[in-house]
Amino acid sequence: MPAPKMSDGSWLTPPDGSWRWKDLPKSDPLGDATLVYHDVTGKWGIMPLGRNGSHISSHATWRGEDLHYVAAMYHTGPNLWRAPFIETRPYKCGPEHYYAGHNAPGAEIVDLSRHTTRADSCHFDFDRGGRHFVSDTDGYVNPGPNLLYVGAYVEAGDEPPFVLTKFLGITRASWRWKKNVQHSHPHPCLSPDGRYALFQSDFFGRPQVFVAWDFEFPEPREGRA
């Protein structure tokens, strides 16, 4: 079967097996950079995330159908641990700013979970409109069952956007209740219309997909906890 091609007709992986791109920036002691690639123009963009030694990028996804990008990040330091949702957009820069992160000129970042009592995000997914999401919790530092939440993206007139969350259930995946066993991760997904939340669990002995429905998303009037 021939190797796939990009939309501009070029090879994703050349027939000889060599790696396509030779101009990637080198890494540094603080870790990697979050790069995005436009498969039509062939141009690179970069996300202004982390890069200060205490912010580490984790899982991420596009929010809705535009260029808003949300990442779950580890925010660590002395006597501090949280995994917030950070929203940003790709920006253009030269090589001198590839690793500037939050300090990049023109960077726009928002801590969406700043009103959450203890931000603990991990795997998550938005609906097609980018207004609702489902997320499981990380729990590496605070061991316990892996929890599942649904949430709403709120655009307030007097402050930047933020998220509200509501408890949905316990996944009972072995990722959390069996030490050093990862036969399944919840990795929840939300249907495009936001009606169904899907997640994985092996509580009954093997990885299976479970579906939750008939739930309600939090509303702004419920507060910001």
CSV table of C-alpha atoms in Angstrom, one decimal:
chain,number,residue,atom,x,y,z
A,1,MET,CA,0.0,0.0,0.0
A,2,PRO,CA,1.5,3.4,-1.0
A,3,ALA,CA,2.5,5.8,1.7
A,4,PRO,CA,-0.1,8.6,2.2
A,5,LYS,CA,0.4,12.1,0.8
A,6,MET,CA,-0.4,15.5,2.2
A,7,SER,CA,-3.0,17.7,0.5
A,8,ASP,CA,-0.3,19.6,-1.4
A,9,GLY,CA,0.7,16.3,-3.1
A,10,SER,CA,3.9,15.9,-1.1
A,11,TRP,CA,4.8,12.7,0.8
A,12,LEU,CA,3.9,12.4,4.5
A,13,THR,CA,6.5,9.7,4.8
A,14,PRO,CA,8.8,9.4,1.7
A,15,PRO,CA,8.9,6.0,0.1
A,16,ASP,CA,12.5,5.5,1.3
A,17,GLY,CA,11.2,5.7,4.9
A,18,SER,CA,13.2,8.9,5.7
A,19,TRP,CA,11.6,11.6,7.9
A,20,ARG,CA,10.0,14.4,5.9
A,21,TRP,CA,10.9,17.5,7.9
A,22,LYS,CA,14.5,18.5,8.5
A,23,ASP,CA,14.0,22.0,10.0
A,24,LEU,CA,12.4,21.3,13.4
A,25,PRO,CA,13.8,23.3,16.3
A,26,LYS,CA,16.1,21.5,18.7
A,27,SER,CA,14.9,20.7,22.2
A,28,ASP,CA,16.3,22.3,25.3
A,29,PRO,CA,16.6,21.4,29.0
A,30,LEU,CA,13.0,22.7,29.7
A,31,GLY,CA,11.4,20.2,27.4
A,32,ASP,CA,9.6,20.3,24.1
A,33,ALA,CA,7.7,23.0,22.3
A,34,THR,CA,4.1,22.6,21.0
A,35,LEU,CA,4.2,22.9,17.2
A,36,VAL,CA,1.3,22.9,14.7
A,37,TYR,CA,1.6,22.3,11.0
A,38,HIS,CA,-0.7,23.6,8.2
A,39,ASP,CA,-0.9,20.8,5.6
A,40,VAL,CA,-2.0,23.2,2.8
A,41,THR,CA,0.5,26.1,3.2
A,42,GLY,CA,3.3,23.9,4.6
A,43,LYS,CA,3.9,26.5,7.4
A,44,TRP,CA,4.6,25.9,11.0
A,45,GLY,CA,3.0,27.6,14.0
A,46,ILE,CA,3.8,27.3,17.6
A,47,MET,CA,1.7,27.4,20.8
A,48,PRO,CA,2.8,29.8,23.7
A,49,LEU,CA,2.6,27.1,26.4
A,50,GLY,CA,4.8,26.4,29.3
A,51,ARG,CA,8.5,27.0,29.0
A,52,ASN,CA,9.2,28.4,32.4
A,53,GLY,CA,10.3,25.3,34.2
A,54,SER,CA,7.1,24.7,36.2
A,55,HIS,CA,4.5,24.5,33.4
A,56,ILE,CA,4.5,21.2,31.5
A,57,SER,CA,2.2,20.5,28.6
A,58,SER,CA,0.1,17.4,28.8
A,59,HIS,CA,-2.9,16.4,26.6
A,60,ALA,CA,-4.4,19.0,24.3
A,61,THR,CA,-7.1,19.4,21.6
A,62,TRP,CA,-8.7,22.1,19.4
A,63,ARG,CA,-11.8,23.7,20.9
A,64,GLY,CA,-14.6,23.7,18.4
A,65,GLU,CA,-13.8,24.3,14.7
A,66,ASP,CA,-11.6,27.3,14.9
A,67,LEU,CA,-8.0,27.8,16.0
A,68,HIS,CA,-8.6,27.9,19.8
A,69,TYR,CA,-6.4,25.3,21.4
A,70,VAL,CA,-6.8,24.0,24.9
A,71,ALA,CA,-4.1,22.1,26.8
A,72,ALA,CA,-4.1,20.3,30.1
A,73,MET,CA,-0.9,21.3,31.8
A,74,TYR,CA,1.0,20.4,34.9
A,75,HIS,CA,1.6,23.5,37.1
A,76,THR,CA,4.1,22.4,39.7
A,77,GLY,CA,6.5,24.0,42.2
A,78,PRO,CA,7.2,24.0,45.9
A,79,ASN,CA,4.0,23.0,47.7
A,80,LEU,CA,2.1,23.4,44.5
A,81,TRP,CA,0.4,21.0,42.1
A,82,ARG,CA,-2.5,21.5,39.8
A,83,ALA,CA,-3.4,20.5,36.2
A,84,PRO,CA,-5.3,23.4,34.7
A,85,PHE,CA,-6.9,24.0,31.4
A,86,ILE,CA,-4.9,26.6,29.4
A,87,GLU,CA,-6.4,28.1,26.2
A,88,THR,CA,-4.3,29.8,23.6
A,89,ARG,CA,-3.9,30.2,19.8
A,90,PRO,CA,-1.0,29.5,17.5
A,91,TYR,CA,1.2,32.5,16.7
A,92,LYS,CA,3.9,33.3,14.2
A,93,CYS,CA,7.4,33.8,15.4
A,94,GLY,CA,11.0,33.4,14.5
A,95,PRO,CA,13.4,30.8,15.8
A,96,GLU,CA,14.5,33.1,18.5
A,97,HIS,CA,11.1,32.8,20.1
A,98,TYR,CA,10.4,29.1,19.6
A,99,TYR,CA,10.9,28.4,23.3
A,100,ALA,CA,9.6,31.6,24.8
A,101,GLY,CA,6.3,30.0,25.9
A,102,HIS,CA,4.2,32.3,28.1
A,103,ASN,CA,6.7,35.0,27.5
A,104,ALA,CA,6.5,35.0,23.7
A,105,PRO,CA,5.7,38.4,22.2
A,106,GLY,CA,2.0,38.6,21.4
A,107,ALA,CA,1.1,35.4,23.2
A,108,GLU,CA,-2.5,35.2,24.3
A,109,ILE,CA,-3.1,32.6,27.1
A,110,VAL,CA,-6.0,32.1,29.5
A,111,ASP,CA,-6.2,29.8,32.5
A,112,LEU,CA,-9.8,28.5,32.0
A,113,SER,CA,-9.8,26.7,35.3
A,114,ARG,CA,-8.8,29.6,37.5
A,115,HIS,CA,-12.1,29.5,39.3
A,116,THR,CA,-11.9,25.7,39.9
A,117,THR,CA,-11.1,24.8,43.5
A,118,ARG,CA,-8.5,22.2,42.5
A,119,ALA,CA,-7.8,21.9,38.7
A,120,ASP,CA,-7.0,18.3,37.9
A,121,SER,CA,-7.5,17.7,34.2
A,122,CYS,CA,-6.0,15.0,32.0
A,123,HIS,CA,-7.7,13.5,29.0
A,124,PHE,CA,-10.6,15.6,27.6
A,125,ASP,CA,-12.7,16.4,24.6
A,126,PHE,CA,-15.0,19.2,23.4
A,127,ASP,CA,-18.2,19.0,21.4
A,128,ARG,CA,-18.3,20.4,17.9
A,129,GLY,CA,-19.3,23.9,19.0
A,130,GLY,CA,-16.5,24.1,21.6
A,131,ARG,CA,-19.1,25.0,24.3
A,132,HIS,CA,-19.1,21.7,26.3
A,133,PHE,CA,-16.5,19.1,27.2
A,134,VAL,CA,-15.9,15.9,29.2
A,135,SER,CA,-12.7,15.3,31.2
A,136,ASP,CA,-11.2,12.7,33.4
A,137,THR,CA,-8.9,13.6,36.3
A,138,ASP,CA,-5.2,13.0,36.5
A,139,GLY,CA,-4.7,12.1,40.2
A,140,TYR,CA,-1.0,11.3,40.1
A,141,VAL,CA,-0.2,13.5,43.1
A,142,ASN,CA,-3.4,12.9,44.9
A,143,PRO,CA,-4.0,9.1,44.5
A,144,GLY,CA,-7.6,8.0,44.3
A,145,PRO,CA,-10.3,6.9,41.9
A,146,ASN,CA,-10.3,8.3,38.4
A,147,LEU,CA,-13.2,10.8,38.2
A,148,LEU,CA,-15.2,11.9,35.2
A,149,TYR,CA,-16.5,15.4,34.8
A,150,VAL,CA,-18.6,17.3,32.3
A,151,GLY,CA,-18.1,21.0,31.8
A,152,ALA,CA,-19.2,24.2,30.1
A,153,TYR,CA,-17.1,26.9,28.5
A,154,VAL,CA,-18.3,30.3,29.7
A,155,GLU,CA,-17.7,33.6,27.8
A,156,ALA,CA,-18.2,36.3,30.4
A,157,GLY,CA,-18.5,40.0,29.6
A,158,ASP,CA,-16.4,41.2,32.5
A,159,GLU,CA,-13.5,38.8,32.4
A,160,PRO,CA,-11.8,36.3,30.1
A,161,PRO,CA,-13.5,33.0,29.4
A,162,PHE,CA,-13.5,30.2,32.1
A,163,VAL,CA,-14.9,26.7,32.6
A,164,LEU,CA,-17.5,25.3,35.0
A,165,THR,CA,-17.4,21.6,35.9
A,166,LYS,CA,-19.9,19.0,37.2
A,167,PHE,CA,-19.2,15.6,38.6
A,168,LEU,CA,-20.4,12.8,36.3
A,169,GLY,CA,-19.1,9.5,37.7
A,170,ILE,CA,-16.2,7.2,38.6
A,171,THR,CA,-14.6,5.4,35.6
A,172,ARG,CA,-13.2,2.5,37.7
A,173,ALA,CA,-10.4,2.0,35.1
A,174,SER,CA,-7.4,0.0,36.2
A,175,TRP,CA,-5.3,3.1,35.5
A,176,ARG,CA,-6.1,4.3,39.0
A,177,TRP,CA,-7.2,1.3,41.1
A,178,LYS,CA,-4.4,-1.2,40.2
A,179,LYS,CA,-0.9,-0.1,40.9
A,180,ASN,CA,1.4,0.2,37.8
A,181,VAL,CA,-1.3,-1.3,35.6
A,182,GLN,CA,-2.6,0.6,32.6
A,183,HIS,CA,-4.8,-1.9,30.7
A,184,SER,CA,-7.2,0.9,30.0
A,185,HIS,CA,-7.3,4.7,30.2
A,186,PRO,CA,-10.7,6.4,30.3
A,187,HIS,CA,-9.8,8.9,27.5
A,188,PRO,CA,-13.3,10.3,27.5
A,189,CYS,CA,-14.9,11.7,24.3
A,190,LEU,CA,-18.0,13.8,23.8
A,191,SER,CA,-20.3,13.3,20.8
A,192,PRO,CA,-20.3,16.2,18.4
A,193,ASP,CA,-23.8,17.3,19.7
A,194,GLY,CA,-22.7,17.0,23.3
A,195,ARG,CA,-25.4,14.4,24.2
A,196,TYR,CA,-23.2,11.4,24.9
A,197,ALA,CA,-20.0,11.0,26.9
A,198,LEU,CA,-17.9,8.0,26.0
A,199,PHE,CA,-15.1,6.6,28.1
A,200,GLN,CA,-13.1,3.4,28.5
A,201,SER,CA,-12.9,1.1,31.6
A,202,ASP,CA,-11.7,-2.5,32.3
A,203,PHE,CA,-13.6,-2.8,35.6
A,204,PHE,CA,-15.3,-5.9,34.4
A,205,GLY,CA,-12.1,-7.6,33.4
A,206,ARG,CA,-11.4,-6.3,29.9
A,207,PRO,CA,-11.3,-2.9,28.2
A,208,GLN,CA,-14.8,-1.8,27.2
A,209,VAL,CA,-16.4,1.4,26.0
A,210,PHE,CA,-19.1,2.9,28.2
A,211,VAL,CA,-21.6,5.6,27.3
A,212,ALA,CA,-23.2,8.2,29.6
A,213,TRP,CA,-26.2,10.2,28.5
A,214,ASP,CA,-29.2,12.1,29.9
A,215,PHE,CA,-26.8,14.3,32.0
A,216,GLU,CA,-26.8,18.1,32.4
A,217,PHE,CA,-23.9,20.5,31.9
A,218,PRO,CA,-23.2,23.1,34.6
A,219,GLU,CA,-24.7,26.6,34.1
A,220,PRO,CA,-23.1,29.9,35.1
A,221,ARG,CA,-25.8,30.5,37.7
A,222,GLU,CA,-24.5,27.4,39.6
A,223,GLY,CA,-21.3,29.3,40.7
A,224,ARG,CA,-17.7,28.9,39.7
A,225,ALA,CA,-16.5,26.0,41.9
